[in-house]
Coordinates of C-alpha atoms and ligand atoms in Angstrom, one line a residue:
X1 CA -29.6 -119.9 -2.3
X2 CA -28.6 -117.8 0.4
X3 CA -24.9 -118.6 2.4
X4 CA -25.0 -119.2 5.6
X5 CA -22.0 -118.7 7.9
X6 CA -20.9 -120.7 10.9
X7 CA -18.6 -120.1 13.3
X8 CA -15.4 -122.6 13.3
X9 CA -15.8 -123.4 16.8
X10 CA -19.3 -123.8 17.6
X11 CA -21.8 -125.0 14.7
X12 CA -24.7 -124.0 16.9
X13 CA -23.4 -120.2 16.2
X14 CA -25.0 -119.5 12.5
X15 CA -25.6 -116.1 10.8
X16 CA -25.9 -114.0 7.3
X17 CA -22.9 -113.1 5.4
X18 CA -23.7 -109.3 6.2
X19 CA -24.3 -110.3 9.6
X20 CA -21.3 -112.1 10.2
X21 CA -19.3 -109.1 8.1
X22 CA -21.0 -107.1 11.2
X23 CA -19.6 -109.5 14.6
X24 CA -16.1 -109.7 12.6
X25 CA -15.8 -112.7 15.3
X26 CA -17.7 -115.2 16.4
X27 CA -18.9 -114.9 20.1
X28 CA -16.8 -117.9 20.9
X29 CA -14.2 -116.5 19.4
X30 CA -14.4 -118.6 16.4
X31 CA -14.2 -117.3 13.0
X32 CA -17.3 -117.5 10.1
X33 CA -16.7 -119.6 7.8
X34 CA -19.3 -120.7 4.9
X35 CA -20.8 -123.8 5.7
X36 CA -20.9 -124.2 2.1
X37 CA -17.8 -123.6 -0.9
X38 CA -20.8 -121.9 -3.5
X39 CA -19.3 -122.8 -6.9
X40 CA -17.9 -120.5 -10.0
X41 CA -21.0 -120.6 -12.1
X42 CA -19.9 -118.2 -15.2
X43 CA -17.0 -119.8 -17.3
X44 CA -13.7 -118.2 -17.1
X45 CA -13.3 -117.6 -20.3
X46 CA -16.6 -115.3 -19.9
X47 CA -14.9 -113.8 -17.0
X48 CA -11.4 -113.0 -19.3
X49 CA -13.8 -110.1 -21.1
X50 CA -15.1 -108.4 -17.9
X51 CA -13.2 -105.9 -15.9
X52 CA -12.4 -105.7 -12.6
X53 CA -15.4 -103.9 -10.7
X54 CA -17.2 -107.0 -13.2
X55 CA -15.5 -110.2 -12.1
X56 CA -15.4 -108.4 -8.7
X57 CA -19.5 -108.7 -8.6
X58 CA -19.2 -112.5 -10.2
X59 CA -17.2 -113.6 -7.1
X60 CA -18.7 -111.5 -4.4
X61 CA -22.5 -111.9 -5.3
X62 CA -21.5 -115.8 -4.6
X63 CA -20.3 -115.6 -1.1
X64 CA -22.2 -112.3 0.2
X65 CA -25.9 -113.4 -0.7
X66 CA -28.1 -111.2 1.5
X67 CA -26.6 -108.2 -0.5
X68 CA -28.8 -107.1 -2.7
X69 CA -27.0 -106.8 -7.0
X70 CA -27.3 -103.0 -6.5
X71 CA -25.6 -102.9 -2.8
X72 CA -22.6 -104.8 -4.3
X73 CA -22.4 -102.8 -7.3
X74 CA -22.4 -100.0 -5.5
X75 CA -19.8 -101.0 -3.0
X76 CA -17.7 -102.4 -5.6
X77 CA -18.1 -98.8 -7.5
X78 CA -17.0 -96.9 -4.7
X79 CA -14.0 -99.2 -3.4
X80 CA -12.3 -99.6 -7.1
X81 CA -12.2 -96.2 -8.3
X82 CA -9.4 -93.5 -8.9
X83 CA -7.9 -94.2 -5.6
X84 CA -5.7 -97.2 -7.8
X85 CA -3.3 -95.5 -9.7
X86 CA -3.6 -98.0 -12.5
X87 CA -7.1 -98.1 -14.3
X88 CA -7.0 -102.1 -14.7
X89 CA -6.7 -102.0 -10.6
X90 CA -4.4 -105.1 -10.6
X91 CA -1.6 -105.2 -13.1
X92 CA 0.2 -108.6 -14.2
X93 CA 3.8 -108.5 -14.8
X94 CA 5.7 -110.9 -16.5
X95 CA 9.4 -111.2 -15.6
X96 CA 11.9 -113.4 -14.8
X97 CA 9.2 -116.6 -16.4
X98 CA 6.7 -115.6 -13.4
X99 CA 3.8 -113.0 -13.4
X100 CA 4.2 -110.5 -10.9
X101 CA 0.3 -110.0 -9.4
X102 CA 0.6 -106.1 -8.4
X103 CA -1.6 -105.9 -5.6
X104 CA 0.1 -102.6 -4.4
X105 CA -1.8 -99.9 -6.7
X106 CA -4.6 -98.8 -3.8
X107 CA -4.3 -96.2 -1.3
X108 CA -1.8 -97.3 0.9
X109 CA 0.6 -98.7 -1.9
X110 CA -0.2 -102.5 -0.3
X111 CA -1.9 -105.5 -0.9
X112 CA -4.4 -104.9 1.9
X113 CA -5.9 -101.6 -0.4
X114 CA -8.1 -105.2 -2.1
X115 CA -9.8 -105.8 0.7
X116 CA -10.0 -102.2 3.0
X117 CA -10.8 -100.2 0.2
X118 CA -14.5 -101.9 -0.1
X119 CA -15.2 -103.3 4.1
X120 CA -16.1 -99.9 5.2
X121 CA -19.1 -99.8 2.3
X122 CA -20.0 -103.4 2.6
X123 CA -19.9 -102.5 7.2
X124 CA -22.3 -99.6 6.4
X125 CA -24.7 -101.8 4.0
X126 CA -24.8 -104.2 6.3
X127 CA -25.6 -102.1 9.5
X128 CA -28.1 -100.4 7.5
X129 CA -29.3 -103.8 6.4
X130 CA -29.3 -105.1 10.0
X131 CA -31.1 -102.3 11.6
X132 CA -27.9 -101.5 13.7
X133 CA -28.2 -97.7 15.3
X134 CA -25.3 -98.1 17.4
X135 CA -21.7 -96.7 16.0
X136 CA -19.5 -99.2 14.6
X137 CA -16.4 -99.0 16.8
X138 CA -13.4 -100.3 14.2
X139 CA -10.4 -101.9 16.3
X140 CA -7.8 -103.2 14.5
X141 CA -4.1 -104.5 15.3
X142 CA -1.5 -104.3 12.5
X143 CA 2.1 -105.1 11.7
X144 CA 1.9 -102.6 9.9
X145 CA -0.1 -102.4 6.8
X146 CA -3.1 -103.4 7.9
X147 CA -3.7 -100.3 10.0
X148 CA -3.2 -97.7 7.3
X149 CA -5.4 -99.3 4.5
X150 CA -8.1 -99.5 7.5
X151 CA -7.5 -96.0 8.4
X152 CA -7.5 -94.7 5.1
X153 CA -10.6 -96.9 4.1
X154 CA -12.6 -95.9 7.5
X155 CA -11.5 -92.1 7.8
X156 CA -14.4 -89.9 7.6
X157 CA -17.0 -92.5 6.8
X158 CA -20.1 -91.6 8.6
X159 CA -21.4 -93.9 11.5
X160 CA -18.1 -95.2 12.1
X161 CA -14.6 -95.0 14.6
X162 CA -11.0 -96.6 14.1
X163 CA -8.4 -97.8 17.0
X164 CA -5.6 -98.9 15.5
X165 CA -3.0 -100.5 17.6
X166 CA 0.8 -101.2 16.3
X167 CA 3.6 -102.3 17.5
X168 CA 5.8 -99.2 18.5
X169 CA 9.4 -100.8 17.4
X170 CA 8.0 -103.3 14.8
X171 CA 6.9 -101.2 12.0
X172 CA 9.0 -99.8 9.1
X173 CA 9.6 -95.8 9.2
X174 CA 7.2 -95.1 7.0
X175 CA 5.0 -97.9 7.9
X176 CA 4.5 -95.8 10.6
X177 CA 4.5 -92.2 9.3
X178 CA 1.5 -93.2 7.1
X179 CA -0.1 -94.1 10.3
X180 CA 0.7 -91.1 12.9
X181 CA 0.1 -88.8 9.6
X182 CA -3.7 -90.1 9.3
X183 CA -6.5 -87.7 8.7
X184 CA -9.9 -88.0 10.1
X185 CA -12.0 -87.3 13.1
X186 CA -12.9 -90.5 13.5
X187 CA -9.6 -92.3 13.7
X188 CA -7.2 -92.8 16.8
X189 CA -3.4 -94.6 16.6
X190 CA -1.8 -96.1 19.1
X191 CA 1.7 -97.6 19.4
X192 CA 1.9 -100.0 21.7
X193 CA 5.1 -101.3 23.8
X194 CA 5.0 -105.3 22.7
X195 CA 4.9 -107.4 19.4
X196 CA 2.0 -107.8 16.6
X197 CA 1.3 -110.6 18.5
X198 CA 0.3 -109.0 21.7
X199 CA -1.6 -106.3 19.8
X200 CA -3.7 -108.7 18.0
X201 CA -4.3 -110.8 21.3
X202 CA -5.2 -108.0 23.2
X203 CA -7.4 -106.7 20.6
X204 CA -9.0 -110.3 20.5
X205 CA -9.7 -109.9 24.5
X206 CA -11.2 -106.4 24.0
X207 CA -13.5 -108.6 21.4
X208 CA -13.9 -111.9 24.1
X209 CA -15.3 -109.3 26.9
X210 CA -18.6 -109.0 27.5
X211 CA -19.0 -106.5 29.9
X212 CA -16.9 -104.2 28.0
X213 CA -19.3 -105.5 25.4
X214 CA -22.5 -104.0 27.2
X215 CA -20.8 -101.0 28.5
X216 CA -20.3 -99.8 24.8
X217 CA -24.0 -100.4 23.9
X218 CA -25.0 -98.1 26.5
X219 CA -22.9 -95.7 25.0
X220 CA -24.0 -96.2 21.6
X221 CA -20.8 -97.9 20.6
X222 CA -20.4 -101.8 19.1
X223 CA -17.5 -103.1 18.0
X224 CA -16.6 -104.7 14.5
X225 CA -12.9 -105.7 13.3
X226 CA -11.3 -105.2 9.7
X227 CA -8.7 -107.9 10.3
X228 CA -8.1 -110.2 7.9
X229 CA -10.6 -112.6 10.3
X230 CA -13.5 -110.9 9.0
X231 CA -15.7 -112.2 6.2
X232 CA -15.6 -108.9 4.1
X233 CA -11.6 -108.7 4.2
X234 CA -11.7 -112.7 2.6
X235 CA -14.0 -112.3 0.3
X236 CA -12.5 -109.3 -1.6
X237 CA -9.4 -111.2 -1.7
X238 CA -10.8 -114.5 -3.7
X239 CA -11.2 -111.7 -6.6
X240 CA -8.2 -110.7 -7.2
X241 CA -6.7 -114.6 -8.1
X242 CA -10.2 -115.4 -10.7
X243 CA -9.0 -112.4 -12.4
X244 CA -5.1 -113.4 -12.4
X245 CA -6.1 -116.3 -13.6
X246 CA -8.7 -114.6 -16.6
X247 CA -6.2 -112.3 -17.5
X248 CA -4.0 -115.5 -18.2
X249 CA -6.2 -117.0 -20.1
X250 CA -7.6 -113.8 -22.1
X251 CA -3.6 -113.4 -23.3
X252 CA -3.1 -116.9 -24.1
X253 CA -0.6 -117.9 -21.4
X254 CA -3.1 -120.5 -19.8
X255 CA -5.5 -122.8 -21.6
X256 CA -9.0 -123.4 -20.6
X257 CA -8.4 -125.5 -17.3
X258 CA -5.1 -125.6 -17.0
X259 CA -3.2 -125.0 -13.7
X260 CA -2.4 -122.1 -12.3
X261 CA 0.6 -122.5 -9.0
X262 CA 0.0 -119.4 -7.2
X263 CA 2.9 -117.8 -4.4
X264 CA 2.0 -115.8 -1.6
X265 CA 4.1 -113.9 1.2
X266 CA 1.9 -115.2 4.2
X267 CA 1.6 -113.8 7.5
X268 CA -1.8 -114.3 9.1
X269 CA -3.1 -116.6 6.3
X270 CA -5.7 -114.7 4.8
X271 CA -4.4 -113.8 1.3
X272 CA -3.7 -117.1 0.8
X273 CA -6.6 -118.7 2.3
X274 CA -8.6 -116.6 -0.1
X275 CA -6.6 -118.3 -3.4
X276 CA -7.4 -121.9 -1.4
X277 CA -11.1 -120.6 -1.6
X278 CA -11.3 -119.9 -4.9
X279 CA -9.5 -123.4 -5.5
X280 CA -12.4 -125.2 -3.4
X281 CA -15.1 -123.2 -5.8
X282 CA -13.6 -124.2 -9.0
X283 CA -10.6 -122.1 -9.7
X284 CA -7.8 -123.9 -11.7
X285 CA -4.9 -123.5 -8.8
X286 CA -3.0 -126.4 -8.7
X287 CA -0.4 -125.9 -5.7
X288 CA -0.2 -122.9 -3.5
X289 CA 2.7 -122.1 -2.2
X290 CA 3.3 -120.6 1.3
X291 CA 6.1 -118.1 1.4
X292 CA 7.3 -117.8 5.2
X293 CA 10.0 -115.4 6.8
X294 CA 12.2 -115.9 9.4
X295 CA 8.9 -116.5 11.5
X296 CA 8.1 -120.1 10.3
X297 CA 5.8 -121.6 12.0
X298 CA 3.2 -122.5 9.0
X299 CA 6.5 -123.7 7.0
X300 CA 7.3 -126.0 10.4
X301 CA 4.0 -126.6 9.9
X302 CA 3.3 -127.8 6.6
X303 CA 6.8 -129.9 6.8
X304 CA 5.2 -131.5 10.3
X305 CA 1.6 -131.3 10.8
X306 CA 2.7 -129.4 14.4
X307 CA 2.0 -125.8 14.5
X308 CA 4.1 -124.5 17.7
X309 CA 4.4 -120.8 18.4
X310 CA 7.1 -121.6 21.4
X311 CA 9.6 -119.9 19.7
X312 CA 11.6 -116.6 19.8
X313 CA 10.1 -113.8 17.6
X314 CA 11.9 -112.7 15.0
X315 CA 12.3 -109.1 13.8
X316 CA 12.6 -109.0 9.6
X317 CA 12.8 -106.8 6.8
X318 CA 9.3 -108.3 6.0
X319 CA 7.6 -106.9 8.9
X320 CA 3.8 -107.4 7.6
X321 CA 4.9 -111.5 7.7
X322 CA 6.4 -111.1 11.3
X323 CA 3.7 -113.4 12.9
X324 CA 3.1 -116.2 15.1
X325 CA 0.0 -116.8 15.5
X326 CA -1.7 -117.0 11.7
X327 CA -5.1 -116.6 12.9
X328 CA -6.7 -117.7 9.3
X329 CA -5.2 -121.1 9.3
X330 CA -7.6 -122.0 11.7
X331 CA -10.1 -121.7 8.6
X332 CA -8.0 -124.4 6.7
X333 CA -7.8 -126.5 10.1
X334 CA -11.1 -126.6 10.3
X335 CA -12.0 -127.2 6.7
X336 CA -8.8 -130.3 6.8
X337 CA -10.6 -131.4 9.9
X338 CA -14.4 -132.0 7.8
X339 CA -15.8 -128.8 8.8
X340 CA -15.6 -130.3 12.6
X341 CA -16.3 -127.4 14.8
X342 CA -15.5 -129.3 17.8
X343 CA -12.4 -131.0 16.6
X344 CA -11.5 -127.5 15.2
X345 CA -11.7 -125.7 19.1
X346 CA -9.8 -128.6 20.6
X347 CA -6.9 -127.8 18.6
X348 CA -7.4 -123.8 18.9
X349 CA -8.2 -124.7 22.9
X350 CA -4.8 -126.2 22.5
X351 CA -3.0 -123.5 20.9
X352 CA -4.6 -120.6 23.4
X353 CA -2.9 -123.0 26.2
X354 CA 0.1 -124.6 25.4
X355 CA 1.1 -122.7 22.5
X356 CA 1.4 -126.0 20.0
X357 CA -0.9 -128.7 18.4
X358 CA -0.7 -131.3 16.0
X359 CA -3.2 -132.3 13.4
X360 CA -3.9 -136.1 12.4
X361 CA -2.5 -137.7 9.2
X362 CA -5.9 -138.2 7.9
X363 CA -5.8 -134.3 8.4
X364 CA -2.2 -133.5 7.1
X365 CA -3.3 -135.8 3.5
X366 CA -6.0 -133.1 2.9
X367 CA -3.2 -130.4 2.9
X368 CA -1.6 -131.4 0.1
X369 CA -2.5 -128.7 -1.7
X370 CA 0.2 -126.4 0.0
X371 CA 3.4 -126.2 -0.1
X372 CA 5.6 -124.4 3.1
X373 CA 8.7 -122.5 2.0
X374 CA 10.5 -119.9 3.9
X375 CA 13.8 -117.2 3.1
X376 CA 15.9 -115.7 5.8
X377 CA 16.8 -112.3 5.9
X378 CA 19.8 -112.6 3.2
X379 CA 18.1 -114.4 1.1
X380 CA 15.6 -112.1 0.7
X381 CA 17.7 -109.4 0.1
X382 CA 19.9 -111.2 -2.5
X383 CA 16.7 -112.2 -4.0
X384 CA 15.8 -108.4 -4.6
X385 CA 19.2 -107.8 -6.0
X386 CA 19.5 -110.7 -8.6
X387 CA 16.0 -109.9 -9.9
X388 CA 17.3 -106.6 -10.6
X389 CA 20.3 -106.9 -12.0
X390 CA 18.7 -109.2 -14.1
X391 CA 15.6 -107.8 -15.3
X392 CA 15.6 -103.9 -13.7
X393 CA 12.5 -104.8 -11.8
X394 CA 12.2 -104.0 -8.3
X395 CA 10.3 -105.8 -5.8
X396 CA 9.8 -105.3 -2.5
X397 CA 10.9 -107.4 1.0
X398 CA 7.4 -109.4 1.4
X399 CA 7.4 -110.4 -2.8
X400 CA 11.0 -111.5 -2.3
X401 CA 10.5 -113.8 0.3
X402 CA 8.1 -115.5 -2.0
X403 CA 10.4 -115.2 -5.4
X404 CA 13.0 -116.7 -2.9
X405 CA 10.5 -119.8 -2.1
X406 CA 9.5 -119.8 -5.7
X407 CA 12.6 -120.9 -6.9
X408 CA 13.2 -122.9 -3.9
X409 CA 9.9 -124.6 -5.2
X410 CA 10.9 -125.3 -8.7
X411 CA 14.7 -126.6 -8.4
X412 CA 12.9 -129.0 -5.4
X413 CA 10.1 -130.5 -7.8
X414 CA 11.1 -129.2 -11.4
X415 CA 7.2 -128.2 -11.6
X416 CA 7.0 -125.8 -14.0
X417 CA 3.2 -124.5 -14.4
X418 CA 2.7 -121.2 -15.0
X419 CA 2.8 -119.1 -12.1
X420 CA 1.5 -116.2 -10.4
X421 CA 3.5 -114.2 -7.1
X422 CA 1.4 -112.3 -5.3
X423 CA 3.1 -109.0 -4.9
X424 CA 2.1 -107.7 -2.0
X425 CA 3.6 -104.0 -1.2
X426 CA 5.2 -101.5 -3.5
X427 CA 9.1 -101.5 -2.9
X428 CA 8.4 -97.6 -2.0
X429 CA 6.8 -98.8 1.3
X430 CA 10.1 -100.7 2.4
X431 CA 12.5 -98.3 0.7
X432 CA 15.5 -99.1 3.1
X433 CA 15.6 -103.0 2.9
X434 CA 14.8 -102.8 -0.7
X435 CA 17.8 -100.5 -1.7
X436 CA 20.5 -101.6 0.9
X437 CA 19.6 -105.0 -0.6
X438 CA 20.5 -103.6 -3.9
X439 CA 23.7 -101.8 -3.2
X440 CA 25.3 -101.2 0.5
X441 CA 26.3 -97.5 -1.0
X442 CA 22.4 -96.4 0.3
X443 CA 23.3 -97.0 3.6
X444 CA 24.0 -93.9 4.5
X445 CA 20.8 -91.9 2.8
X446 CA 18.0 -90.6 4.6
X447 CA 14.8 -92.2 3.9
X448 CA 13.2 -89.9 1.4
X449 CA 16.8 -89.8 -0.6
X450 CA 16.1 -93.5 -0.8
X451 CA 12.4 -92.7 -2.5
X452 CA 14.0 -90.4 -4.9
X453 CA 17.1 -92.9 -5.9
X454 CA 14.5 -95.2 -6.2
X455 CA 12.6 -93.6 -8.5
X456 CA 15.8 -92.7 -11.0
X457 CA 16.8 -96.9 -10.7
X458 CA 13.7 -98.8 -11.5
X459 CA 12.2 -96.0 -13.0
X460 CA 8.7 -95.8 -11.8
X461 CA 6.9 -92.9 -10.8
X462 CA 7.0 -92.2 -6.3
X463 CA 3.5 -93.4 -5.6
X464 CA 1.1 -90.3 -4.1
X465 CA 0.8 -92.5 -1.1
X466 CA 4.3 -91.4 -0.4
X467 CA 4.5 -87.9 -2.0
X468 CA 1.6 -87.6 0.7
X469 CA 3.4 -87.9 3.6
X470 CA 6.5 -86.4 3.1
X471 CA 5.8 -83.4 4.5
X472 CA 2.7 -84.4 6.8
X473 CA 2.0 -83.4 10.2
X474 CA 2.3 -86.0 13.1
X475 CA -1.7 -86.1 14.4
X476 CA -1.1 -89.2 16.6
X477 CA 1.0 -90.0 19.6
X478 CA -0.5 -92.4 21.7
X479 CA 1.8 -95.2 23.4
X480 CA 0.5 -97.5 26.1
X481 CA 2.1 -100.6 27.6
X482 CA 0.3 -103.7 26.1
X483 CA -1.7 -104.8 28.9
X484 CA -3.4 -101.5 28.9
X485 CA -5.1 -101.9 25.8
X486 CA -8.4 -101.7 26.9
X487 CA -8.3 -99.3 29.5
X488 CA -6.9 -97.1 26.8
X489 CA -9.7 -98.2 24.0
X490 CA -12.5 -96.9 27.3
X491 CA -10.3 -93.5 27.5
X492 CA -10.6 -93.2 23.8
X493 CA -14.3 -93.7 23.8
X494 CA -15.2 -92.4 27.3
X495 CA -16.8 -95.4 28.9
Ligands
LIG1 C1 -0.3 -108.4 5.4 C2 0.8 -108.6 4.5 C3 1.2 -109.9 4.1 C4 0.6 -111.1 4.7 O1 -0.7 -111.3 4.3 P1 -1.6 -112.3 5.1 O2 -2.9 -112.2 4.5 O3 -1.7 -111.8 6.5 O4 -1.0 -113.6 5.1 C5 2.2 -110.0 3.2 N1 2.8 -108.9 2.6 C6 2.4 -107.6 2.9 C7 3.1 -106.5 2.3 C8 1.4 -107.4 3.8 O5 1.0 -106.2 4.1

């Protein structure tokens, strides 16, 4: 049966999963959404024998049906390959009573590796599949690590360009050397003088326009997005918790259908919106936990049923969850709502206005499923210490906001399921807020000091990601105010 996929503002607005892979947004601004959960159809316990790149093909071949087997194979093939430093791809730790998902083995040493590594292959099926001659213009805004796993999955690929705007003073240090460092003819960088949140909404406009929008097919250009809005970043992501959840079962820490709680560090929704996915098609998850920062509007949100982004912005240590705008809860809203597209833009309308809307109770009851937590700053960081004084295991500033709301979690409802935390970034990426956290002595060290100490205390190998750019030239130095985004994106392109 082939998926169809709707936008969540406009049910009128229907297309292909390779075609909606293509628009990244809908032309309402909407996001796709199936207009139907497909359904797990192989056991799990058939799933616990297959590999990776294996239940990777089980999962996508579900919610991507105009590819053909041998398109997704090959995608699949080319995305999960040597670039993970670990041949299972994503390694389960147990420690502390909680398995540690390691979603930080890819290119970039983060989560977002899952889901870059494979878009640009499944972007180039689909334009091929779509008769699309025009190059595929990649813009992307990141807090962060969003930009470098695009940049790294996009450089060089034929057909194809990356703009990759960042905010200037809200990125870690080597957030941001990964980024100025990139390779690639085809990729531009630009820090911009504003928030994540103005980068993403003036990346959105660039989308909304549509005279920009005809000006670039003139040129030969079209636009596509690799944030976490677009159907090929989601999909990639409900993998990665059907094989948690195998792997569980395979070594005999879950039985057949039991419950799995699952934690994940949240910023704009979309890693955990992929694990309430693979609930709605059969997954055992029983709750799912939302791990806020500082920045906690979906926690505000989950204890309310208001979502209100009036509220000062908050610079963290967990920089990649520094958001106030999660722009894939407005997949869940609309879901909560009964797949209401109309109900769904009133509240979005809302939200693009006044900032703030609140769902109804008939709504809020179909949201049980969640659970909103959120750690400050110090708790984070004393979170990183006690796990490692514990156990030696080092985690990084995103993971510990969600071991922070774990425990939270459990002392608050004594549930005691097995449980998975998604770890989303190596502790090598946030080296400075991980080791100060540990001991106040690192202060003083320069950053690559800090790689090395790490190294000798949790004794893991420094990741090639960060052996990379240790030396590496600075290609990039774009800056531009942020309401000169577009004029900047023409310059870029020539229009
Ligand atoms: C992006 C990111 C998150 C947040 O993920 P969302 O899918 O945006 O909720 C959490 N941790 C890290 C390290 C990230 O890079």
């Amino acid at each position: 049966m082939e998926m169809i996929y709707q936008s969540t503002r406009n049910a009128g607005e229907q297309v292909t999963a390779s075609e909606a892979i293509l628009k990244g947004l809908a032309s309402d601004g909407g996001l796709f959404v199936p207009n139907e959960i497909p359904v797990f159809s192989i056991p799990f316990t058939r799933m616990a024998e297959m590999d990776y790149r294996e239940v990777a093909f089980e999962v996508m071949r579900l919610f991507l049906t105009d590819f053909t087997s041998e398109e997704l194979k090959h995608c699949i093939d080319k995305a999960y390959d040597q670039k993970f430093d670990v041949p299972e791809i994503v390694p389960l730790r147990e420690v502390d009573d909680v398995h540690y998902l390691e979603l930080f083995h890819g290119a970039t040493i983060a989560f977002k590796d899952m889901a870059l590594s494979i878009l640009p292959h499944l972007l180039t099926a689909a334009a091929k599949k779509n008769n699309v001659k025009e190059e595929i213009v990649i813009l992307t805004a990141t807090s962060g690590d969003t930009g470098k796993a695009a940049l790294a999955g996009f450089a060089d690929v034929p057909g194809t360009r990356i703009i990759v705007f960042y905010p200037k003073d809200g990125v870690s240090p080597i957030q941001e050397k990964q980024m100025v460092t990139q390779r690639g003819a085809n990729t531009t960088v630009v820090g911009i003088h504003g928030n994540f949140d103005d980068a993403q909404n003036g990346v959105k406009a660039i989308f909304n326009n549509k005279e920009l929008a005809a000006a670039m097919r003139e040129k030969g250009f079209r636009f596509s997005s690799a944030n976490s809005i677009n159907v090929g970043r989601l999909v990639p992501q409900i993998v990665y918790y059907v094989y948690a959840y195998t792997r569980l079962l395979a070594a005999g820490k879950l039985k057949e259908g039991e419950r799995l709680n699952v934690v994940v560090p949240t910023g704009n929704f979309g890693n955990i919106l992929a694990a309430y996915y693979a609930k709605c098609a059969g997954l055992p998850i029983g709750k799912l936990i939302c791990a806020s920062n500082d920045n906690k509007v979906l926690y505000d949100f989950f204890q309310s049923g208001t979502y209100d982004k009036n509220r000062d912005f908050i610079l963290t240590t967990s920089p990649s969850m520094d958001i106030l705008i999660s722009s894939n809860l407005e997949r869940l809203i609309y879901r909560v709502a009964g797949d209401d597209a109309k109900k769904n833009a009133q509240l979005m309308q809302a939200l693009l206005k006044d900032g703030v809307y609140s769902v109804t109770d008939e709504m809020r009851e179909r949201l049980a499923d969640f659970y909103g937590g959120f750690a400050t700053v110090k708790q984070t960081a004393d979170t990183i210490r006690e796990l490692y004084e514990k156990t030696g295991y080092v985690i990084d500033t995103h993971t510990a906001v969600a071991t922070s709301v774990y425990h939270k979690y459990k002392e608050e409802t004594g549930d005691n399921s097995v449980t998975v935390i998604a770890s989303t970034a190596s502790p090598y990426k946030f080296t400075r807020s991980v080791m100060t956290a540990i001991d106040s002595k690192y202060d003083a060290m320069g950053d690559f000091e800090l790689v090395d100490e790490l190294e000798k205390i949790s004794n893991t190998k420094v990741p090639h990601a960060i052996e990379e750019i240790r030396n590496a030239q600075i290609v990039h130095k774009l800056v531009c105010d942020k309401d000169r985004m577009q004029q900047t994106v023409e310059e870029i392109l020539g229009i």
